[in-house]
Amino acid sequence: MKLLVYHTPERTPQDSLPDCAVVIDVLRATTTIATALNAGAEAVQAFSDIDILMQESEKWLPDKRLRAGERGGEKVPGFDLGNSPLDCVPQMVVGKRLFLTTTNGTRALQRVELAPTVITASQINRQAVVDYLLQKQPETVWLVGSGWQGTYSVEDTACAGAIADSIIEQGKLSLEAIAGNDEVIGAYSLYAQWQNDLLDMFKKCSHGQRLLGLDCHEDLEYCAQTDIIDVLPIQKEPGVLVIEH
């Protein structure tokens, strides 16, 4: 198994796909996806385009759907939810499909949606991702950060490093054995630097600062937790994520 880290979907090779793509948007799309599915959502369907989301969600009964999303960190006007994982409580989401659009994470999902296997990762479900990769042993794994509008986001790379760190430890592997590009080494080193205080890193990074400006401190605290839920979101059809059983 070779891991390759790409900081944004734009940096992925355009002429190939991996055996398994792991999409990461710690602040906050992939954290929200894992939380919603863990709370009983039927599925999360991701869209980069709001108009297409509206068209598709109209095909569902109002009591079976939730429109969720943000632009620039703020809730899309007229939607049921924003992109806060804290809103995805059972009484809100059980049995419903979340139609989700975000500034960055849904674009990353769209980039790799044709890969044979697509899963999503965040700090909160890191162990579920690691368990899956160690069990399935895909030959090539892309860890794709969502970034921010095409630019690097440190929190996504740290999560990729957290995945690499756990694979090395549990699989009794060396860093050089699993690193398919130098970005894996960088991600591993970044996580080693911050693993004991991810929240402080989130507060320092640009997107964390953006969310703090929107009074989302509790979101940062939640997103900075590691291995708190045992859920693996996996794509069952392009853009549609469900729980891997």
Tab-separated table of N, CA, C and O in Angstrom, residues 17-87:
chain	number	residue	atom	x	y	z
A	17	LEU	N	-6.445	7.750	-11.490
A	17	LEU	CA	-7.195	7.683	-10.244
A	17	LEU	C	-6.577	6.592	-9.370
A	17	LEU	O	-5.983	5.641	-9.884
A	18	PRO	N	-6.719	6.689	-8.055
A	18	PRO	CA	-6.155	5.674	-7.164
A	18	PRO	C	-7.117	4.494	-6.999
A	18	PRO	O	-8.286	4.557	-7.407
A	19	ASP	N	-6.635	3.447	-6.368
A	19	ASP	CA	-7.531	2.353	-5.986
A	19	ASP	C	-8.503	2.813	-4.903
A	19	ASP	O	-9.659	2.376	-4.873
A	20	CYS	N	-8.032	3.687	-4.034
A	20	CYS	CA	-8.887	4.230	-2.974
A	20	CYS	C	-8.567	5.708	-2.776
A	20	CYS	O	-7.399	6.068	-2.612
A	21	ALA	N	-9.591	6.541	-2.825
A	21	ALA	CA	-9.432	7.973	-2.556
A	21	ALA	C	-10.010	8.298	-1.186
A	21	ALA	O	-11.130	7.876	-0.863
A	22	VAL	N	-9.245	9.017	-0.385
A	22	VAL	CA	-9.676	9.447	0.945
A	22	VAL	C	-9.788	10.974	0.915
A	22	VAL	O	-8.770	11.663	0.820
A	23	VAL	N	-11.002	11.475	0.978
A	23	VAL	CA	-11.230	12.921	0.916
A	23	VAL	C	-11.255	13.473	2.335
A	23	VAL	O	-11.940	12.946	3.220
A	24	ILE	N	-10.499	14.555	2.543
A	24	ILE	CA	-10.350	15.155	3.876
A	24	ILE	C	-10.735	16.633	3.829
A	24	ILE	O	-10.193	17.398	3.032
A	25	ASP	N	-11.691	17.008	4.670
A	25	ASP	CA	-12.037	18.421	4.865
A	25	ASP	C	-12.421	18.585	6.331
A	25	ASP	O	-13.594	18.607	6.687
A	26	VAL	N	-11.393	18.649	7.164
A	26	VAL	CA	-11.589	18.627	8.616
A	26	VAL	C	-12.480	19.781	9.076
A	26	VAL	O	-13.336	19.612	9.956
A	27	LEU	N	-12.298	20.960	8.470
A	27	LEU	CA	-13.102	22.144	8.818
A	27	LEU	C	-13.962	22.565	7.622
A	27	LEU	O	-13.615	23.480	6.898
A	28	ARG	N	-15.155	21.959	7.342
A	28	ARG	CA	-15.782	21.047	8.268
A	28	ARG	C	-16.521	19.914	7.548
A	28	ARG	O	-17.148	19.086	8.186
A	29	ALA	N	-16.478	19.873	6.217
A	29	ALA	CA	-17.390	18.994	5.473
A	29	ALA	C	-17.290	17.526	5.859
A	29	ALA	O	-18.314	16.867	6.101
A	30	THR	N	-16.065	16.965	5.900
A	30	THR	CA	-15.981	15.532	6.179
A	30	THR	C	-16.248	15.220	7.648
A	30	THR	O	-16.688	14.115	7.977
A	31	THR	N	-16.028	16.186	8.523
A	31	THR	CA	-16.434	16.018	9.924
A	31	THR	C	-17.949	15.991	10.016
A	31	THR	O	-18.534	15.173	10.731
A	32	THR	N	-18.609	16.868	9.274
A	32	THR	CA	-20.067	16.921	9.257
A	32	THR	C	-20.658	15.657	8.654
A	32	THR	O	-21.645	15.104	9.164
A	33	ILE	N	-20.073	15.158	7.568
A	33	ILE	CA	-20.570	13.928	6.926
A	33	ILE	C	-20.520	12.757	7.901
A	33	ILE	O	-21.505	12.019	8.064
A	34	ALA	N	-19.392	12.569	8.560
A	34	ALA	CA	-19.264	11.464	9.517
A	34	ALA	C	-20.245	11.612	10.671
A	34	ALA	O	-20.866	10.640	11.113
A	35	THR	N	-20.407	12.831	11.153
A	35	THR	CA	-21.302	13.081	12.281
A	35	THR	C	-22.749	12.817	11.899
A	35	THR	O	-23.511	12.200	12.657
A	36	ALA	N	-23.149	13.272	10.714
A	36	ALA	CA	-24.530	13.087	10.262
A	36	ALA	C	-24.857	11.606	10.098
A	36	ALA	O	-25.921	11.133	10.533
A	37	LEU	N	-23.959	10.849	9.485
A	37	LEU	CA	-24.204	9.415	9.298
A	37	LEU	C	-24.217	8.683	10.637
A	37	LEU	O	-25.027	7.781	10.862
A	38	ASN	N	-23.344	9.088	11.537
A	38	ASN	CA	-23.312	8.483	12.864
A	38	ASN	C	-24.599	8.760	13.636
A	38	ASN	O	-25.037	7.944	14.450
A	39	ALA	N	-25.222	9.899	13.352
A	39	ALA	CA	-26.454	10.294	14.044
A	39	ALA	C	-27.708	9.701	13.400
A	39	ALA	O	-28.816	9.941	13.880
A	40	GLY	N	-27.530	8.953	12.302
A	40	GLY	CA	-28.677	8.254	11.726
A	40	GLY	C	-29.178	8.764	10.403
A	40	GLY	O	-30.242	8.329	9.929
A	41	ALA	N	-28.442	9.678	9.756
A	41	ALA	CA	-28.844	10.123	8.419
A	41	ALA	C	-28.814	8.935	7.459
A	41	ALA	O	-27.954	8.067	7.553
A	42	GLU	N	-29.768	8.911	6.517
A	42	GLU	CA	-29.828	7.818	5.533
A	42	GLU	C	-28.628	7.847	4.608
A	42	GLU	O	-28.065	6.813	4.246
A	43	ALA	N	-28.217	9.044	4.216
A	43	ALA	CA	-27.058	9.236	3.345
A	43	ALA	C	-26.736	10.718	3.324
A	43	ALA	O	-27.537	11.557	3.741
A	44	VAL	N	-25.534	11.022	2.839
A	44	VAL	CA	-25.165	12.407	2.552
A	44	VAL	C	-24.821	12.476	1.076
A	44	VAL	O	-23.967	11.718	0.599
A	45	GLN	N	-25.503	13.356	0.353
A	45	GLN	CA	-25.238	13.520	-1.074
A	45	GLN	C	-24.589	14.883	-1.288
A	45	GLN	O	-25.146	15.910	-0.908
A	46	ALA	N	-23.399	14.865	-1.869
A	46	ALA	CA	-22.579	16.082	-1.964
A	46	ALA	C	-22.684	16.714	-3.343
A	46	ALA	O	-22.698	16.027	-4.368
A	47	PHE	N	-22.720	18.035	-3.353
A	47	PHE	CA	-22.813	18.816	-4.588
A	47	PHE	C	-21.861	20.005	-4.503
A	47	PHE	O	-21.756	20.646	-3.455
A	48	SER	N	-21.211	20.322	-5.606
A	48	SER	CA	-20.433	21.553	-5.658
A	48	SER	C	-21.287	22.715	-6.155
A	48	SER	O	-20.985	23.878	-5.892
A	49	ASP	N	-22.400	22.402	-6.852
A	49	ASP	CA	-23.262	23.418	-7.460
A	49	ASP	C	-24.601	23.488	-6.724
A	49	ASP	O	-25.314	22.481	-6.623
A	50	ILE	N	-24.943	24.656	-6.220
A	50	ILE	CA	-26.171	24.817	-5.440
A	50	ILE	C	-27.410	24.567	-6.290
A	50	ILE	O	-28.388	23.952	-5.837
A	51	ASP	N	-27.409	25.020	-7.529
A	51	ASP	CA	-28.584	24.844	-8.389
A	51	ASP	C	-28.880	23.369	-8.630
A	51	ASP	O	-30.049	22.942	-8.611
A	52	ILE	N	-27.839	22.575	-8.872
A	52	ILE	CA	-28.033	21.139	-9.089
A	52	ILE	C	-28.524	20.476	-7.809
A	52	ILE	O	-29.386	19.590	-7.828
A	53	LEU	N	-27.992	20.918	-6.663
A	53	LEU	CA	-28.476	20.403	-5.379
A	53	LEU	C	-29.973	20.646	-5.244
A	53	LEU	O	-30.728	19.747	-4.841
A	54	MET	N	-30.418	21.847	-5.583
A	54	MET	CA	-31.843	22.173	-5.452
A	54	MET	C	-32.682	21.269	-6.353
A	54	MET	O	-33.735	20.756	-5.946
A	55	GLN	N	-32.225	21.048	-7.579
A	55	GLN	CA	-32.967	20.198	-8.515
A	55	GLN	C	-33.088	18.765	-7.994
A	55	GLN	O	-34.162	18.160	-8.029
A	56	GLU	N	-31.971	18.219	-7.519
A	56	GLU	CA	-31.980	16.830	-7.057
A	56	GLU	C	-32.784	16.667	-5.765
A	56	GLU	O	-33.509	15.679	-5.594
A	57	SER	N	-32.653	17.616	-4.855
A	57	SER	CA	-33.351	17.488	-3.576
A	57	SER	C	-34.863	17.635	-3.730
A	57	SER	O	-35.628	17.113	-2.912
A	58	GLU	N	-35.297	18.315	-4.799
A	58	GLU	CA	-36.735	18.454	-5.051
A	58	GLU	C	-37.387	17.102	-5.344
A	58	GLU	O	-38.611	16.959	-5.233
A	59	LYS	N	-36.594	16.106	-5.725
A	59	LYS	CA	-37.120	14.774	-6.031
A	59	LYS	C	-37.461	13.993	-4.764
A	59	LYS	O	-38.054	12.913	-4.838
A	60	TRP	N	-37.078	14.532	-3.609
A	60	TRP	CA	-37.309	13.857	-2.339
A	60	TRP	C	-38.428	14.546	-1.569
A	60	TRP	O	-38.602	15.765	-1.668
A	61	LEU	N	-39.178	13.766	-0.803
A	61	LEU	CA	-40.215	14.343	0.041
A	61	LEU	C	-39.576	15.294	1.054
A	61	LEU	O	-38.499	15.010	1.583
A	62	PRO	N	-40.246	16.402	1.337
A	62	PRO	CA	-39.668	17.380	2.271
A	62	PRO	C	-39.282	16.799	3.629
A	62	PRO	O	-38.300	17.231	4.224
A	63	ASP	N	-40.050	15.811	4.108
A	63	ASP	CA	-39.725	15.255	5.429
A	63	ASP	C	-38.628	14.195	5.374
A	63	ASP	O	-38.270	13.610	6.400
A	64	LYS	N	-38.090	13.933	4.171
A	64	LYS	CA	-37.008	12.964	4.021
A	64	LYS	C	-35.698	13.613	3.566
A	64	LYS	O	-34.749	12.917	3.253
A	65	ARG	N	-35.659	14.931	3.529
A	65	ARG	CA	-34.464	15.615	3.036
A	65	ARG	C	-34.106	16.780	3.955
A	65	ARG	O	-34.956	17.363	4.631
A	66	LEU	N	-32.825	17.099	3.928
A	66	LEU	CA	-32.317	18.306	4.577
A	66	LEU	C	-31.318	18.946	3.627
A	66	LEU	O	-30.405	18.271	3.137
A	67	ARG	N	-31.503	20.208	3.340
A	67	ARG	CA	-30.523	20.937	2.537
A	67	ARG	C	-29.543	21.605	3.489
A	67	ARG	O	-29.932	22.348	4.391
A	68	ALA	N	-28.275	21.287	3.290
A	68	ALA	CA	-27.240	21.770	4.205
A	68	ALA	C	-26.078	22.318	3.396
A	68	ALA	O	-25.729	21.776	2.347
A	69	GLY	N	-25.488	23.405	3.870
A	69	GLY	CA	-24.329	23.900	3.150
A	69	GLY	C	-23.907	25.285	3.547
A	69	GLY	O	-24.594	25.998	4.288
A	70	GLU	N	-22.722	25.650	3.044
A	70	GLU	CA	-22.170	26.967	3.332
A	70	GLU	C	-21.432	27.507	2.116
A	70	GLU	O	-21.024	26.758	1.223
A	71	ARG	N	-21.293	28.798	2.122
A	71	ARG	CA	-20.401	29.501	1.217
A	71	ARG	C	-19.650	30.533	2.046
A	71	ARG	O	-20.274	31.319	2.768
A	72	GLY	N	-18.315	30.466	1.987
A	72	GLY	CA	-17.515	31.367	2.810
A	72	GLY	C	-17.656	31.107	4.291
A	72	GLY	O	-17.381	31.977	5.119
A	73	GLY	N	-18.086	29.893	4.645
A	73	GLY	CA	-18.258	29.532	6.053
A	73	GLY	C	-19.642	29.797	6.595
A	73	GLY	O	-19.994	29.307	7.667
A	74	GLU	N	-20.463	30.545	5.863
A	74	GLU	CA	-21.789	30.913	6.355
A	74	GLU	C	-22.876	30.087	5.675
A	74	GLU	O	-22.771	29.717	4.504
A	75	LYS	N	-23.942	29.813	6.408
A	75	LYS	CA	-25.066	29.015	5.917
A	75	LYS	C	-25.641	29.597	4.633
A	75	LYS	O	-25.789	30.819	4.496
A	76	VAL	N	-25.949	28.707	3.680
A	76	VAL	CA	-26.591	29.140	2.437
A	76	VAL	C	-28.004	29.616	2.762
A	76	VAL	O	-28.764	28.894	3.426
A	77	PRO	N	-28.389	30.811	2.343
A	77	PRO	CA	-29.739	31.318	2.646
A	77	PRO	C	-30.830	30.361	2.168
A	77	PRO	O	-30.772	29.825	1.063
A	78	GLY	N	-31.792	30.122	3.045
A	78	GLY	CA	-32.911	29.259	2.708
A	78	GLY	C	-32.684	27.792	2.985
A	78	GLY	O	-33.618	26.984	2.874
A	79	PHE	N	-31.462	27.385	3.346
A	79	PHE	CA	-31.169	25.985	3.641
A	79	PHE	C	-31.584	25.634	5.065
A	79	PHE	O	-31.732	26.504	5.927
A	80	ASP	N	-31.773	24.332	5.308
A	80	ASP	CA	-32.163	23.872	6.642
A	80	ASP	C	-31.012	23.962	7.632
A	80	ASP	O	-31.210	24.261	8.811
A	81	LEU	N	-29.804	23.651	7.147
A	81	LEU	CA	-28.621	23.620	7.995
A	81	LEU	C	-27.458	24.294	7.289
A	81	LEU	O	-27.449	24.417	6.059
A	82	GLY	N	-26.468	24.700	8.087
A	82	GLY	CA	-25.219	25.162	7.509
A	82	GLY	C	-24.291	23.965	7.337
A	82	GLY	O	-24.722	22.886	6.929
A	83	ASN	N	-23.031	24.146	7.705
A	83	ASN	CA	-22.062	23.062	7.593
A	83	ASN	C	-21.458	22.739	8.951
A	83	ASN	O	-20.322	22.315	9.053
A	84	SER	N	-22.239	22.947	10.009
A	84	SER	CA	-21.730	22.653	11.351
A	84	SER	C	-22.070	21.224	11.743
A	84	SER	O	-23.242	20.830	11.715
A	85	PRO	N	-21.074	20.451	12.128
A	85	PRO	CA	-21.375	19.089	12.601
A	85	PRO	C	-22.231	19.094	13.856
A	85	PRO	O	-22.960	18.127	14.118
A	86	LEU	N	-22.187	20.180	14.619
A	86	LEU	CA	-22.940	20.246	15.865
A	86	LEU	C	-24.445	20.286	15.620
A	86	LEU	O	-25.236	19.985	16.516
A	87	ASP	N	-24.863	20.645	14.406
A	87	ASP	CA	-26.289	20.660	14.075
A	87	ASP	C	-26.826	19.274	13.713
A	87	ASP	O	-28.036	19.076	13.624
